[in-house]
Amino acid sequence: MSAALPLPALHASHSGTWLARANAHTEAVSKGDAIMAAADTPLLILNAPLVANRLGYPDLSGLDLLELFAFVHPARFCVPTPRGLAEALELEEPESDSDVPAFLQEAAGALIAVCESENWPEREGAWSALQSLVKLRWPWAQVLAPHIARPERAEKWLFSRLPEWEETPERPAPRQIELPSEAVLARLDHLTGEGAEKREGQQMYSRDAAQVFAPRDKRDNPHLLLAQAGTGIGKTLGYLAPASLWSEASGGTVWVSTYTKNLQRQLRQESRRAWPAERSDGSRPVVVRKGRENYLCLLNLEDALQGGFAGRAAILAQLVARWAAYSQDGDMIGGDLPGWLGTLFRKRGIAALTDQRGECVYAGCPHYRKCFIEHAARSSAQADLVIANHALVMVNAARGRDHAQRPTRIVFDEGHHVFDAADSTFAAALTGQEAIELRRWIIGPERKNRGRRRGLAARLADVASYDDAGGNAIEAAVNAAEALPAEGWLQRLNENEPSGPVEALLASVRATTYARDESGGQEAGYGIETEAASLPGELIQAAGEAEEALAAIRAPLIKLATRLEAVLEDAPDWLDAQGRARIDGARYSLSWRIDTLAAWEALLERLGGPADPEFVDWLAVDRSDAREFDIGVHRHWLDPMKPFAKVVLEPSHGAMLTSATLTNQTEEGPDWQSAVERSGAPHLELEPKLTSAESPFDYASRAEVLIVTDIKKGDLPALAGAYARLIEASDGGLLGLFTAIRRMRAVHGRIADRLARAGLPLYAQHVDPIDTGTLVDIFRDDPRASLLGTDALRDGVDVPGHSLRCVVMEQVPWPRPDILHKARRLAGGGSAYDDKIIRARLAQAFGRLIRSKDDAGHFVVLSPAFPSRLLNAFPTGTPVIRLTLEEALQRVAAGVSSIGNAADVPVGEEPA
């Protein structure tokens, strides 16, 4: 057993603060004493930003065990709590908060002992990384130095250790085959396992899913299936059975698209039943694909390691480099990089290490052959199954430069989110932030800006020197881009001194938006917006001048794209394969920017003219806590499924939208018409196939909905008290869902200390300095913890078992009446459109509660005026009871044993 590290340790929670002196006992201390102790000497702490938040001392620093864990065990999962660290290190969990400081000393000793072990699997590269960290004065460096031996031979640098991808021939087109029902069911039996219960609903679902893999009858007319599958049906294996069978028999690739990262992780695990981790040749039959901004950019990392980052950010870069050597796929967002690592460092260091701006130089990058993104793209071209997300599938379809074949068989899991994803993908927004990014992409670094950002001239210098017309086009584009907003544009607008035509337009947008604001200053912390209608002449004139400036940028970019195509067609002798790939990548990037500029011009051209019935346009000033961060003009499709149908569905051969909440539940039953309208099918004039499988769960005896009638809307003390008492009644395990961040913060601030003293930890989005995915991991890991959050938790939480036994919504989740919603509400049937949205949100929130047949619990809504017409959002048979808070507390405290008697309690009517 390893010896504890004899250094002082500090732990702070909402229930108090404890300090263990070196080789001494632990004592409770005040926050002030803790801060003084931390200022005097480095202390062992766990999750420094969280401890700093609890102490109210943002400058806290010390020896953070999470940083040590990330160094010793890169790419290994750990829940960032004492309980989670104990589990990861196979140590005994501390029994109480007062035991945590001594545990931190023990855990630090255990991690250091790993470094001395001959069996340390992540030893390679550690000594070299530590030498760099010593120079950066990483607090742990001097502690670790005596325990990490210098290797006998020099260690390879990260960039020489990473494997290279290899060129592979293009995969042939899939064979046209039909899947017999018997074969599909046999494959389903194989995936579910010998002796598994045969579920009729899952078998029917799987047979229906097989239809989308049949040969297409007519061009631009894909097979389309809308499949609703209640929770517990087993829809993942239900569609993986025909997908794996078709891929095996046809030699084709199936794409499964999700909305949440959690489902991507689940799919990766489930797919192992159908495909091996590797084929005999070492290639992977299953590949997870995400947008470029999710992956580590090796060129950005190299720049950071060689001085591009300073201070704490440079330490982060070294820890990321340690991770990169052991990562499965380089995925920094939801992959095997610990989600908490970036939050330990105040600035957006993780984002700076990814390709956020679409500036990739492709084959011009010295790490191109080892690039994680290129690895994923080439692997997906040869994969049997590609697990992607809705946004990536749509962006690739719209403007994809993809080595893989365009997906022709697509399963959209979490299909109820396809509409929202299409809404974001096919929208246009001319804002200050978007415009300044375009300027940086064209012009490159200005003044004293650091980093590897390069403008067009630098990225295509060889082409410019070879092709005079191309060089002239680059020069013209750079000159024209001077009209775009530059650094400090927001400050200039505040001072009423805009520079250039686009900044002048944004200034006019800002003035008009504030002039028409009708909130009376009551919503000063939130963004404001106004319709792009009956606009003042000054704004229309500014829009015309900005449109001309944008056209002046687009014209030379089009000319440059033409010249690049000409260079490829009549290639000079010096242009090798990598050079061709780099120019091809530049053409893709140019096409993207040209399309963006064209969309902006179309948006400005409409201002002052008649409205286009297919679009919704508005002006907006985006704010956070009363601070402006962006200004612009926005355009969304009234029905984004129209471009989705044309761009994504039409080229495909078969597509499937599936979800547990695909249809709108009405008094007459499932409303398939609304599901069909939100699938894009009407825009292709095809009739989708419809199928539905009911959940096998016994909701009548495993769950009940409690509508609390005596918490008045707007009574914040009563709301906070209700949450605290419900958490106490359920003994933790509560997920609290809010419609406003401000109320959630207020409730958390009122009750967190009280609950912590009872041994009930409370975490919250937008309060705790922890990313959402890690918050869910913490919640899942501790049955007595509770979690407060907003929309992201309503859809993205999968916590089966005892850790989640009560879901509480602060009120009915009414849609926010912004301009876009009002336009769609008017076109979609008024209040009936609102009801569809609310039912879907309620159904999704309720779906967090029962994730397996053994789950049980309560769904509580703190709303005295819950409309009865919305009650059919809950599964048929679920008891719904209107009652007081005291009565609700009794039922929650009694647990699942009380639920069987729910039928004896009358369901209340909608209040007058």
JSON list of C-alpha atoms in Angstrom, two decimals, residues 297-409:
[
{"chain": "A", "resi": 297, "resn": "CYS", "atom": "CA", "xyz": [-5.66, 20.20, -34.15]},
{"chain": "A", "resi": 298, "resn": "LEU", "atom": "CA", "xyz": [-2.04, 19.04, -34.09]},
{"chain": "A", "resi": 299, "resn": "LEU", "atom": "CA", "xyz": [-0.82, 22.27, -35.70]},
{"chain": "A", "resi": 300, "resn": "ASN", "atom": "CA", "xyz": [-2.50, 24.32, -32.99]},
{"chain": "A", "resi": 301, "resn": "LEU", "atom": "CA", "xyz": [-1.03, 22.03, -30.34]},
{"chain": "A", "resi": 302, "resn": "GLU", "atom": "CA", "xyz": [2.46, 22.35, -31.79]},
{"chain": "A", "resi": 303, "resn": "ASP", "atom": "CA", "xyz": [2.12, 26.12, -31.79]},
{"chain": "A", "resi": 304, "resn": "ALA", "atom": "CA", "xyz": [0.97, 26.04, -28.16]},
{"chain": "A", "resi": 305, "resn": "LEU", "atom": "CA", "xyz": [3.86, 23.79, -27.11]},
{"chain": "A", "resi": 306, "resn": "GLN", "atom": "CA", "xyz": [6.39, 26.03, -28.83]},
{"chain": "A", "resi": 307, "resn": "GLY", "atom": "CA", "xyz": [5.39, 29.26, -27.10]},
{"chain": "A", "resi": 308, "resn": "GLY", "atom": "CA", "xyz": [1.98, 30.09, -28.51]},
{"chain": "A", "resi": 309, "resn": "PHE", "atom": "CA", "xyz": [0.47, 29.56, -25.04]},
{"chain": "A", "resi": 310, "resn": "ALA", "atom": "CA", "xyz": [1.77, 31.15, -21.86]},
{"chain": "A", "resi": 311, "resn": "GLY", "atom": "CA", "xyz": [1.23, 30.64, -18.14]},
{"chain": "A", "resi": 312, "resn": "ARG", "atom": "CA", "xyz": [-1.47, 28.18, -17.13]},
{"chain": "A", "resi": 313, "resn": "ALA", "atom": "CA", "xyz": [-2.57, 27.70, -20.73]},
{"chain": "A", "resi": 314, "resn": "ALA", "atom": "CA", "xyz": [0.89, 26.34, -21.56]},
{"chain": "A", "resi": 315, "resn": "ILE", "atom": "CA", "xyz": [0.51, 23.76, -18.77]},
{"chain": "A", "resi": 316, "resn": "LEU", "atom": "CA", "xyz": [-2.83, 22.74, -20.26]},
{"chain": "A", "resi": 317, "resn": "ALA", "atom": "CA", "xyz": [-1.15, 22.25, -23.64]},
{"chain": "A", "resi": 318, "resn": "GLN", "atom": "CA", "xyz": [1.39, 19.85, -22.08]},
{"chain": "A", "resi": 319, "resn": "LEU", "atom": "CA", "xyz": [-1.36, 17.82, -20.40]},
{"chain": "A", "resi": 320, "resn": "VAL", "atom": "CA", "xyz": [-3.29, 17.68, -23.68]},
{"chain": "A", "resi": 321, "resn": "ALA", "atom": "CA", "xyz": [-0.15, 16.48, -25.44]},
{"chain": "A", "resi": 322, "resn": "ARG", "atom": "CA", "xyz": [0.09, 13.67, -22.86]},
{"chain": "A", "resi": 323, "resn": "TRP", "atom": "CA", "xyz": [-3.51, 12.76, -23.63]},
{"chain": "A", "resi": 324, "resn": "ALA", "atom": "CA", "xyz": [-3.04, 12.93, -27.41]},
{"chain": "A", "resi": 325, "resn": "ALA", "atom": "CA", "xyz": [-0.44, 10.16, -27.26]},
{"chain": "A", "resi": 326, "resn": "TYR", "atom": "CA", "xyz": [-2.98, 7.78, -25.71]},
{"chain": "A", "resi": 327, "resn": "SER", "atom": "CA", "xyz": [-6.27, 9.02, -27.14]},
{"chain": "A", "resi": 328, "resn": "GLN", "atom": "CA", "xyz": [-8.37, 6.63, -29.20]},
{"chain": "A", "resi": 329, "resn": "ASP", "atom": "CA", "xyz": [-9.39, 9.24, -31.78]},
{"chain": "A", "resi": 330, "resn": "GLY", "atom": "CA", "xyz": [-8.36, 12.75, -30.67]},
{"chain": "A", "resi": 331, "resn": "ASP", "atom": "CA", "xyz": [-11.95, 13.73, -29.80]},
{"chain": "A", "resi": 332, "resn": "MET", "atom": "CA", "xyz": [-11.71, 16.55, -27.24]},
{"chain": "A", "resi": 333, "resn": "ILE", "atom": "CA", "xyz": [-15.43, 17.16, -26.77]},
{"chain": "A", "resi": 334, "resn": "GLY", "atom": "CA", "xyz": [-17.20, 14.09, -25.43]},
{"chain": "A", "resi": 335, "resn": "GLY", "atom": "CA", "xyz": [-14.38, 11.71, -26.33]},
{"chain": "A", "resi": 336, "resn": "ASP", "atom": "CA", "xyz": [-11.74, 10.27, -24.00]},
{"chain": "A", "resi": 337, "resn": "LEU", "atom": "CA", "xyz": [-10.34, 13.66, -22.95]},
{"chain": "A", "resi": 338, "resn": "PRO", "atom": "CA", "xyz": [-11.70, 14.22, -19.42]},
{"chain": "A", "resi": 339, "resn": "GLY", "atom": "CA", "xyz": [-14.46, 16.80, -19.71]},
{"chain": "A", "resi": 340, "resn": "TRP", "atom": "CA", "xyz": [-13.25, 18.50, -16.53]},
{"chain": "A", "resi": 341, "resn": "LEU", "atom": "CA", "xyz": [-9.70, 19.11, -17.76]},
{"chain": "A", "resi": 342, "resn": "GLY", "atom": "CA", "xyz": [-10.47, 22.30, -19.68]},
{"chain": "A", "resi": 343, "resn": "THR", "atom": "CA", "xyz": [-12.45, 23.79, -16.77]},
{"chain": "A", "resi": 344, "resn": "LEU", "atom": "CA", "xyz": [-9.37, 23.61, -14.52]},
{"chain": "A", "resi": 345, "resn": "PHE", "atom": "CA", "xyz": [-7.85, 26.35, -16.69]},
{"chain": "A", "resi": 346, "resn": "ARG", "atom": "CA", "xyz": [-9.74, 29.64, -16.81]},
{"chain": "A", "resi": 347, "resn": "LYS", "atom": "CA", "xyz": [-9.36, 30.64, -20.46]},
{"chain": "A", "resi": 348, "resn": "ARG", "atom": "CA", "xyz": [-10.81, 28.75, -23.41]},
{"chain": "A", "resi": 349, "resn": "GLY", "atom": "CA", "xyz": [-7.68, 26.69, -23.90]},
{"chain": "A", "resi": 350, "resn": "ILE", "atom": "CA", "xyz": [-9.46, 23.58, -25.17]},
{"chain": "A", "resi": 351, "resn": "ALA", "atom": "CA", "xyz": [-11.26, 25.54, -27.89]},
{"chain": "A", "resi": 352, "resn": "ALA", "atom": "CA", "xyz": [-7.98, 27.16, -28.95]},
{"chain": "A", "resi": 353, "resn": "LEU", "atom": "CA", "xyz": [-6.51, 23.70, -29.58]},
{"chain": "A", "resi": 354, "resn": "THR", "atom": "CA", "xyz": [-9.25, 22.75, -32.05]},
{"chain": "A", "resi": 355, "resn": "ASP", "atom": "CA", "xyz": [-10.03, 24.07, -35.54]},
{"chain": "A", "resi": 356, "resn": "GLN", "atom": "CA", "xyz": [-12.78, 26.47, -34.50]},
{"chain": "A", "resi": 357, "resn": "ARG", "atom": "CA", "xyz": [-12.45, 28.84, -37.46]},
{"chain": "A", "resi": 358, "resn": "GLY", "atom": "CA", "xyz": [-12.26, 26.42, -40.37]},
{"chain": "A", "resi": 359, "resn": "GLU", "atom": "CA", "xyz": [-8.67, 27.49, -41.05]},
{"chain": "A", "resi": 360, "resn": "CYS", "atom": "CA", "xyz": [-7.26, 24.05, -41.78]},
{"chain": "A", "resi": 361, "resn": "VAL", "atom": "CA", "xyz": [-4.57, 24.09, -44.46]},
{"chain": "A", "resi": 362, "resn": "TYR", "atom": "CA", "xyz": [-5.04, 20.36, -45.12]},
{"chain": "A", "resi": 363, "resn": "ALA", "atom": "CA", "xyz": [-2.04, 18.95, -46.98]},
{"chain": "A", "resi": 364, "resn": "GLY", "atom": "CA", "xyz": [-0.11, 22.14, -46.23]},
{"chain": "A", "resi": 365, "resn": "CYS", "atom": "CA", "xyz": [0.03, 21.09, -42.57]},
{"chain": "A", "resi": 366, "resn": "PRO", "atom": "CA", "xyz": [3.19, 19.20, -41.52]},
{"chain": "A", "resi": 367, "resn": "HIS", "atom": "CA", "xyz": [0.97, 16.87, -39.45]},
{"chain": "A", "resi": 368, "resn": "TYR", "atom": "CA", "xyz": [-1.54, 16.20, -42.21]},
{"chain": "A", "resi": 369, "resn": "ARG", "atom": "CA", "xyz": [-0.70, 12.49, -42.43]},
{"chain": "A", "resi": 370, "resn": "LYS", "atom": "CA", "xyz": [-1.26, 12.09, -38.68]},
{"chain": "A", "resi": 371, "resn": "CYS", "atom": "CA", "xyz": [-4.26, 14.41, -38.32]},
{"chain": "A", "resi": 372, "resn": "PHE", "atom": "CA", "xyz": [-7.02, 13.00, -36.11]},
{"chain": "A", "resi": 373, "resn": "ILE", "atom": "CA", "xyz": [-9.69, 14.57, -38.30]},
{"chain": "A", "resi": 374, "resn": "GLU", "atom": "CA", "xyz": [-8.25, 13.05, -41.48]},
{"chain": "A", "resi": 375, "resn": "HIS", "atom": "CA", "xyz": [-7.94, 9.69, -39.70]},
{"chain": "A", "resi": 376, "resn": "ALA", "atom": "CA", "xyz": [-11.65, 9.82, -38.84]},
{"chain": "A", "resi": 377, "resn": "ALA", "atom": "CA", "xyz": [-12.66, 10.93, -42.35]},
{"chain": "A", "resi": 378, "resn": "ARG", "atom": "CA", "xyz": [-10.70, 8.17, -44.07]},
{"chain": "A", "resi": 379, "resn": "SER", "atom": "CA", "xyz": [-11.80, 5.54, -41.57]},
{"chain": "A", "resi": 380, "resn": "SER", "atom": "CA", "xyz": [-15.44, 6.47, -42.12]},
{"chain": "A", "resi": 381, "resn": "ALA", "atom": "CA", "xyz": [-14.98, 6.05, -45.89]},
{"chain": "A", "resi": 382, "resn": "GLN", "atom": "CA", "xyz": [-14.26, 2.36, -45.29]},
{"chain": "A", "resi": 383, "resn": "ALA", "atom": "CA", "xyz": [-16.55, 1.83, -42.29]},
{"chain": "A", "resi": 384, "resn": "ASP", "atom": "CA", "xyz": [-19.65, -0.33, -42.08]},
{"chain": "A", "resi": 385, "resn": "LEU", "atom": "CA", "xyz": [-21.19, 2.00, -39.50]},
{"chain": "A", "resi": 386, "resn": "VAL", "atom": "CA", "xyz": [-20.55, 5.71, -39.04]},
{"chain": "A", "resi": 387, "resn": "ILE", "atom": "CA", "xyz": [-21.90, 7.27, -35.84]},
{"chain": "A", "resi": 388, "resn": "ALA", "atom": "CA", "xyz": [-22.33, 11.01, -36.43]},
{"chain": "A", "resi": 389, "resn": "ASN", "atom": "CA", "xyz": [-24.53, 13.86, -35.25]},
{"chain": "A", "resi": 390, "resn": "HIS", "atom": "CA", "xyz": [-27.39, 15.66, -36.98]},
{"chain": "A", "resi": 391, "resn": "ALA", "atom": "CA", "xyz": [-25.39, 18.85, -37.56]},
{"chain": "A", "resi": 392, "resn": "LEU", "atom": "CA", "xyz": [-22.45, 17.03, -39.19]},
{"chain": "A", "resi": 393, "resn": "VAL", "atom": "CA", "xyz": [-24.71, 15.02, -41.50]},
{"chain": "A", "resi": 394, "resn": "MET", "atom": "CA", "xyz": [-26.48, 18.19, -42.65]},
{"chain": "A", "resi": 395, "resn": "VAL", "atom": "CA", "xyz": [-23.35, 20.34, -43.00]},
{"chain": "A", "resi": 396, "resn": "ASN", "atom": "CA", "xyz": [-21.61, 17.61, -44.98]},
{"chain": "A", "resi": 397, "resn": "ALA", "atom": "CA", "xyz": [-24.64, 17.28, -47.23]},
{"chain": "A", "resi": 398, "resn": "ALA", "atom": "CA", "xyz": [-24.80, 21.05, -47.73]},
{"chain": "A", "resi": 399, "resn": "ARG", "atom": "CA", "xyz": [-21.11, 21.84, -48.24]},
{"chain": "A", "resi": 400, "resn": "GLY", "atom": "CA", "xyz": [-19.15, 18.74, -47.38]},
{"chain": "A", "resi": 401, "resn": "ARG", "atom": "CA", "xyz": [-15.59, 18.11, -48.35]},
{"chain": "A", "resi": 402, "resn": "ASP", "atom": "CA", "xyz": [-15.69, 14.53, -47.25]},
{"chain": "A", "resi": 403, "resn": "HIS", "atom": "CA", "xyz": [-13.46, 11.63, -48.21]},
{"chain": "A", "resi": 404, "resn": "ALA", "atom": "CA", "xyz": [-16.30, 9.29, -47.39]},
{"chain": "A", "resi": 405, "resn": "GLN", "atom": "CA", "xyz": [-19.07, 8.68, -49.85]},
{"chain": "A", "resi": 406, "resn": "ARG", "atom": "CA", "xyz": [-22.15, 10.76, -49.22]},
{"chain": "A", "resi": 407, "resn": "PRO", "atom": "CA", "xyz": [-24.39, 8.82, -46.82]},
{"chain": "A", "resi": 408, "resn": "THR", "atom": "CA", "xyz": [-27.18, 7.05, -48.67]},
{"chain": "A", "resi": 409, "resn": "ARG", "atom": "CA", "xyz": [-28.67, 5.07, -45.77]}
]
